[in-house]
């Protein structure tokens, strides 16, 4: 693996800043990394491994790579080899998620159910392995797209949290790539020739998120600092700026 002068500026410093700003990782944490085989989770493992080995946070923490066998016919050997090259053993959890979502339930919009099943199994396995944190490969573009999806489809001004405590499993979910743009991850993966596993899901690239991704792309062409402003808005915004209704729901119905 190579290291270029701008890597600190583009990757390591933003990741370190995100972790420290939102207290994602603390001394002695055992962090499970959810590995899908895609570019984001593969990059996440690489970056956290470097940060851990070089003690860039000023303390030690442990990494546990975990992947779910979804039930598709996929060769994960390249991902396993990559994980082992970094000095870890990939924990592979067998599941029947693909069968449940597409054959048994025959979901027309399968993403929500699939995500719910994947998260539940991942969190439980992480807990079984003694982990107290689970790191996912969501980046800045994911956060912005989630914000617009919540706005357009649910009327909510919200994205996912940098860090979320899950009381049911006693696991804290973290997103260390929160400040990294997707294009930078794509550039890094190509440069370092990191292994990326083909996604066999039949609805891949055919979801509402793909539509929103195009919306964000179009907006960023007109407003190049869109992503930077999004971070500022999410971290510096105050609830006092939102409209607060004084009328109750029952009273409001009288006027409809």
CSV table of C-alpha atoms in Angstrom, one decimal, residues 2-256:
chain,number,residue,atom,x,y,z
A,2,UNK,CA,1.3,3.5,-0.9
A,3,UNK,CA,1.1,6.7,1.1
A,4,UNK,CA,0.9,10.1,-0.6
A,5,UNK,CA,1.4,13.6,1.0
A,6,UNK,CA,-2.2,14.6,0.6
A,7,UNK,CA,-3.6,11.4,2.2
A,8,UNK,CA,-3.5,13.1,5.7
A,9,UNK,CA,-5.4,16.1,4.4
A,10,UNK,CA,-8.0,14.1,2.4
A,11,UNK,CA,-8.5,11.0,4.5
A,12,UNK,CA,-6.8,10.5,7.8
A,13,UNK,CA,-7.3,14.0,9.3
A,14,UNK,CA,-11.0,14.1,8.5
A,15,UNK,CA,-11.5,10.6,9.8
A,16,UNK,CA,-9.6,11.5,13.0
A,17,UNK,CA,-11.6,14.7,13.4
A,18,UNK,CA,-14.9,13.0,12.9
A,19,UNK,CA,-14.0,10.3,15.5
A,20,UNK,CA,-12.8,12.9,18.1
A,21,UNK,CA,-15.6,15.4,17.4
A,22,UNK,CA,-18.3,12.8,18.0
A,23,UNK,CA,-16.4,10.6,20.5
A,24,UNK,CA,-16.8,7.6,18.2
A,25,UNK,CA,-13.9,5.6,19.5
A,26,UNK,CA,-12.4,5.6,23.0
A,27,UNK,CA,-9.4,3.8,24.6
A,28,UNK,CA,-9.9,0.1,24.9
A,29,UNK,CA,-12.9,-0.1,22.5
A,30,UNK,CA,-13.5,-3.3,20.6
A,31,UNK,CA,-14.8,-2.1,17.2
A,32,UNK,CA,-16.6,-4.5,14.8
A,33,UNK,CA,-16.4,-3.3,11.2
A,34,UNK,CA,-19.4,-4.4,9.0
A,35,UNK,CA,-17.8,-5.6,5.8
A,36,UNK,CA,-20.0,-5.9,2.7
A,37,UNK,CA,-17.2,-6.2,0.2
A,38,UNK,CA,-18.0,-2.8,-1.3
A,39,UNK,CA,-15.6,0.1,-1.6
A,40,UNK,CA,-16.9,1.9,1.5
A,41,UNK,CA,-16.5,-0.8,4.1
A,42,UNK,CA,-13.2,-2.0,2.5
A,43,UNK,CA,-11.8,1.5,2.7
A,44,UNK,CA,-13.1,1.9,6.3
A,45,UNK,CA,-11.1,-1.2,7.4
A,46,UNK,CA,-8.0,0.0,5.7
A,47,UNK,CA,-8.2,3.5,7.2
A,48,UNK,CA,-9.1,2.3,10.8
A,49,UNK,CA,-6.3,-0.3,10.6
A,50,UNK,CA,-3.8,2.4,9.7
A,51,UNK,CA,-5.1,4.8,12.4
A,52,UNK,CA,-5.0,2.0,15.0
A,53,UNK,CA,-1.5,0.7,14.1
A,54,UNK,CA,0.0,4.2,14.0
A,55,UNK,CA,-1.8,5.3,17.1
A,56,UNK,CA,-3.2,8.4,15.4
A,57,UNK,CA,-5.9,8.7,18.1
A,58,UNK,CA,-3.3,8.6,20.9
A,59,UNK,CA,-4.7,5.4,22.3
A,60,UNK,CA,-5.2,1.7,21.4
A,61,UNK,CA,-8.4,0.1,20.2
A,62,UNK,CA,-9.3,-3.3,18.7
A,63,UNK,CA,-10.8,-4.1,15.3
A,64,UNK,CA,-13.0,-7.1,14.4
A,65,UNK,CA,-14.0,-7.4,10.7
A,66,UNK,CA,-17.4,-9.1,10.2
A,67,UNK,CA,-19.3,-10.0,7.0
A,68,UNK,CA,-22.7,-11.6,6.5
A,69,UNK,CA,-23.2,-14.3,3.9
A,70,UNK,CA,-26.5,-13.1,2.4
A,71,UNK,CA,-27.4,-16.2,0.5
A,72,UNK,CA,-26.2,-15.0,-2.9
A,73,UNK,CA,-23.6,-16.9,-4.9
A,74,UNK,CA,-20.6,-14.6,-4.2
A,75,UNK,CA,-16.9,-15.3,-4.1
A,76,UNK,CA,-15.6,-13.5,-1.0
A,77,UNK,CA,-12.1,-14.9,-1.3
A,78,UNK,CA,-10.6,-11.5,-2.4
A,79,UNK,CA,-12.1,-9.8,0.7
A,80,UNK,CA,-10.9,-12.5,3.0
A,81,UNK,CA,-7.4,-12.3,1.5
A,82,UNK,CA,-7.4,-8.5,2.0
A,83,UNK,CA,-8.5,-8.8,5.6
A,84,UNK,CA,-5.8,-11.4,6.3
A,85,UNK,CA,-3.2,-9.2,4.6
A,86,UNK,CA,-3.9,-6.6,7.2
A,87,UNK,CA,-3.5,-9.1,10.0
A,88,UNK,CA,-7.1,-10.0,10.8
A,89,UNK,CA,-9.5,-12.9,10.4
A,90,UNK,CA,-12.8,-12.2,8.7
A,91,UNK,CA,-15.7,-13.5,10.7
A,92,UNK,CA,-18.3,-14.8,8.2
A,93,UNK,CA,-21.9,-15.1,9.5
A,94,UNK,CA,-24.2,-17.4,7.4
A,95,UNK,CA,-27.7,-16.0,6.9
A,96,UNK,CA,-30.8,-16.6,4.7
A,97,UNK,CA,-31.6,-12.9,4.2
A,98,UNK,CA,-31.8,-13.1,0.4
A,99,UNK,CA,-34.3,-16.0,0.6
A,100,UNK,CA,-36.4,-14.2,3.2
A,101,UNK,CA,-36.5,-10.9,1.4
A,102,UNK,CA,-36.9,-12.1,-2.2
A,103,UNK,CA,-38.5,-15.6,-2.1
A,104,UNK,CA,-40.5,-15.8,1.2
A,105,UNK,CA,-41.6,-12.2,1.6
A,106,UNK,CA,-41.3,-11.3,-2.1
A,107,UNK,CA,-40.8,-7.6,-1.0
A,108,UNK,CA,-41.5,-5.0,-3.7
A,109,UNK,CA,-39.4,-2.6,-1.8
A,110,UNK,CA,-36.9,-4.9,-0.2
A,111,UNK,CA,-34.2,-2.5,1.0
A,112,UNK,CA,-35.8,-1.6,4.3
A,113,UNK,CA,-36.4,-5.2,5.4
A,114,UNK,CA,-33.0,-6.3,4.2
A,115,UNK,CA,-31.3,-3.5,6.1
A,116,UNK,CA,-33.2,-4.3,9.2
A,117,UNK,CA,-32.3,-8.0,9.1
A,118,UNK,CA,-28.7,-7.3,8.3
A,119,UNK,CA,-28.3,-4.8,11.1
A,120,UNK,CA,-29.9,-7.1,13.7
A,121,UNK,CA,-27.6,-10.0,12.8
A,122,UNK,CA,-24.5,-7.8,12.6
A,123,UNK,CA,-25.2,-6.2,16.0
A,124,UNK,CA,-25.9,-9.5,17.7
A,125,UNK,CA,-22.7,-11.1,16.2
A,126,UNK,CA,-20.6,-8.1,17.3
A,127,UNK,CA,-21.9,-8.5,20.8
A,128,UNK,CA,-21.2,-12.2,20.8
A,129,UNK,CA,-17.6,-11.4,19.9
A,130,UNK,CA,-17.2,-9.0,22.7
A,131,UNK,CA,-17.4,-5.8,20.7
A,132,UNK,CA,-19.0,-2.6,22.2
A,133,UNK,CA,-18.9,-0.6,18.9
A,134,UNK,CA,-19.9,-1.3,15.3
A,135,UNK,CA,-18.5,0.8,12.5
A,136,UNK,CA,-20.3,1.2,9.2
A,137,UNK,CA,-18.8,2.7,6.0
A,138,UNK,CA,-21.3,5.5,5.5
A,139,UNK,CA,-19.6,8.6,4.1
A,140,UNK,CA,-20.6,12.2,3.6
A,141,UNK,CA,-22.6,11.7,0.5
A,142,UNK,CA,-24.6,8.9,2.2
A,143,UNK,CA,-25.5,11.4,5.0
A,144,UNK,CA,-26.6,14.1,2.5
A,145,UNK,CA,-28.7,11.6,0.5
A,146,UNK,CA,-30.3,10.3,3.7
A,147,UNK,CA,-31.2,13.9,4.6
A,148,UNK,CA,-32.9,14.5,1.3
A,149,UNK,CA,-34.7,11.1,1.3
A,150,UNK,CA,-36.1,11.9,4.7
A,151,UNK,CA,-37.2,15.4,3.5
A,152,UNK,CA,-38.7,14.3,0.1
A,153,UNK,CA,-40.4,11.1,1.2
A,154,UNK,CA,-41.1,11.6,5.0
A,155,UNK,CA,-41.2,15.4,5.5
A,156,UNK,CA,-38.4,15.2,8.1
A,157,UNK,CA,-35.3,17.3,8.3
A,158,UNK,CA,-32.9,14.7,9.6
A,159,UNK,CA,-30.0,12.4,8.6
A,160,UNK,CA,-28.4,9.5,10.5
A,161,UNK,CA,-26.3,10.3,13.6
A,162,UNK,CA,-22.5,10.1,13.6
A,163,UNK,CA,-22.8,7.9,16.8
A,164,UNK,CA,-25.9,6.1,18.0
A,165,UNK,CA,-26.3,4.0,21.2
A,166,UNK,CA,-28.5,0.9,20.6
A,167,UNK,CA,-30.0,0.0,24.0
A,168,UNK,CA,-31.5,-3.3,22.8
A,169,UNK,CA,-28.0,-4.8,22.0
A,170,UNK,CA,-25.9,-2.5,24.1
A,171,UNK,CA,-23.9,-1.6,21.0
A,172,UNK,CA,-22.8,1.9,19.8
A,173,UNK,CA,-23.0,2.4,16.1
A,174,UNK,CA,-20.4,4.7,14.6
A,175,UNK,CA,-19.6,6.2,11.2
A,176,UNK,CA,-16.0,7.3,11.0
A,177,UNK,CA,-16.1,8.2,7.2
A,178,UNK,CA,-18.7,10.8,7.9
A,179,UNK,CA,-16.5,13.7,6.6
A,180,UNK,CA,-15.2,11.9,3.5
A,181,UNK,CA,-16.7,12.5,0.1
A,182,UNK,CA,-17.7,9.4,-2.0
A,183,UNK,CA,-15.5,10.5,-4.9
A,184,UNK,CA,-12.4,10.5,-2.7
A,185,UNK,CA,-13.2,6.9,-1.6
A,186,UNK,CA,-13.6,5.9,-5.2
A,187,UNK,CA,-10.3,7.5,-6.1
A,188,UNK,CA,-8.5,5.8,-3.2
A,189,UNK,CA,-9.9,2.3,-4.0
A,190,UNK,CA,-8.8,2.7,-7.6
A,191,UNK,CA,-5.4,4.0,-6.7
A,192,UNK,CA,-4.6,1.2,-4.2
A,193,UNK,CA,-6.4,-1.4,-6.2
A,194,UNK,CA,-8.4,-2.5,-3.1
A,195,UNK,CA,-10.7,-5.5,-3.7
A,196,UNK,CA,-14.3,-4.7,-4.4
A,197,UNK,CA,-16.9,-7.6,-4.4
A,198,UNK,CA,-19.6,-7.3,-7.0
A,199,UNK,CA,-23.0,-6.7,-5.4
A,200,UNK,CA,-25.4,-9.4,-6.7
A,201,UNK,CA,-28.6,-7.8,-5.2
A,202,UNK,CA,-31.2,-7.7,-8.0
A,203,UNK,CA,-32.3,-4.2,-7.0
A,204,UNK,CA,-28.8,-2.7,-6.7
A,205,UNK,CA,-28.7,0.8,-8.4
A,206,UNK,CA,-32.5,0.7,-8.9
A,207,UNK,CA,-33.6,2.4,-5.7
A,208,UNK,CA,-34.9,5.8,-4.7
A,209,UNK,CA,-31.5,6.5,-3.2
A,210,UNK,CA,-30.0,6.4,-6.7
A,211,UNK,CA,-32.5,9.1,-7.7
A,212,UNK,CA,-31.5,11.2,-4.7
A,213,UNK,CA,-27.9,10.6,-5.5
A,214,UNK,CA,-28.4,12.3,-8.9
A,215,UNK,CA,-30.2,15.2,-7.2
A,216,UNK,CA,-27.2,15.8,-4.9
A,217,UNK,CA,-24.8,15.5,-7.9
A,218,UNK,CA,-26.8,18.1,-9.8
A,219,UNK,CA,-27.0,20.5,-6.8
A,220,UNK,CA,-23.3,20.2,-6.1
A,221,UNK,CA,-22.5,21.2,-9.7
A,222,UNK,CA,-24.3,24.5,-9.0
A,223,UNK,CA,-23.1,24.8,-5.4
A,224,UNK,CA,-19.6,23.3,-5.1
A,225,UNK,CA,-19.5,23.8,-1.4
A,226,UNK,CA,-22.7,21.9,-0.8
A,227,UNK,CA,-21.1,19.1,1.2
A,228,UNK,CA,-19.1,21.5,3.4
A,229,UNK,CA,-22.2,23.5,4.2
A,230,UNK,CA,-24.1,20.4,5.0
A,231,UNK,CA,-21.7,19.5,7.7
A,232,UNK,CA,-21.8,23.0,9.1
A,233,UNK,CA,-25.6,22.9,9.1
A,234,UNK,CA,-25.9,19.5,10.8
A,235,UNK,CA,-23.3,20.3,13.5
A,236,UNK,CA,-24.1,24.0,14.1
A,237,UNK,CA,-27.8,24.1,13.6
A,238,UNK,CA,-30.1,24.8,16.6
A,239,UNK,CA,-33.6,23.5,17.3
A,240,UNK,CA,-34.7,27.1,18.0
A,241,UNK,CA,-34.7,27.6,14.2
A,242,UNK,CA,-37.4,25.0,13.7
A,243,UNK,CA,-41.1,25.9,13.7
A,244,UNK,CA,-42.8,24.8,16.9
A,245,UNK,CA,-46.6,24.2,16.8
A,246,UNK,CA,-48.6,25.3,19.8
A,247,UNK,CA,-51.8,23.7,18.6
A,248,UNK,CA,-52.4,20.1,19.6
A,249,UNK,CA,-53.0,17.3,17.0
A,250,UNK,CA,-56.6,17.0,18.1
A,251,UNK,CA,-57.2,20.7,17.8
A,252,UNK,CA,-55.5,20.8,14.4
A,253,UNK,CA,-58.0,18.2,13.1
A,254,UNK,CA,-60.9,20.5,13.7
A,255,UNK,CA,-59.6,22.9,11.0
A,256,UNK,CA,-59.2,20.2,8.4
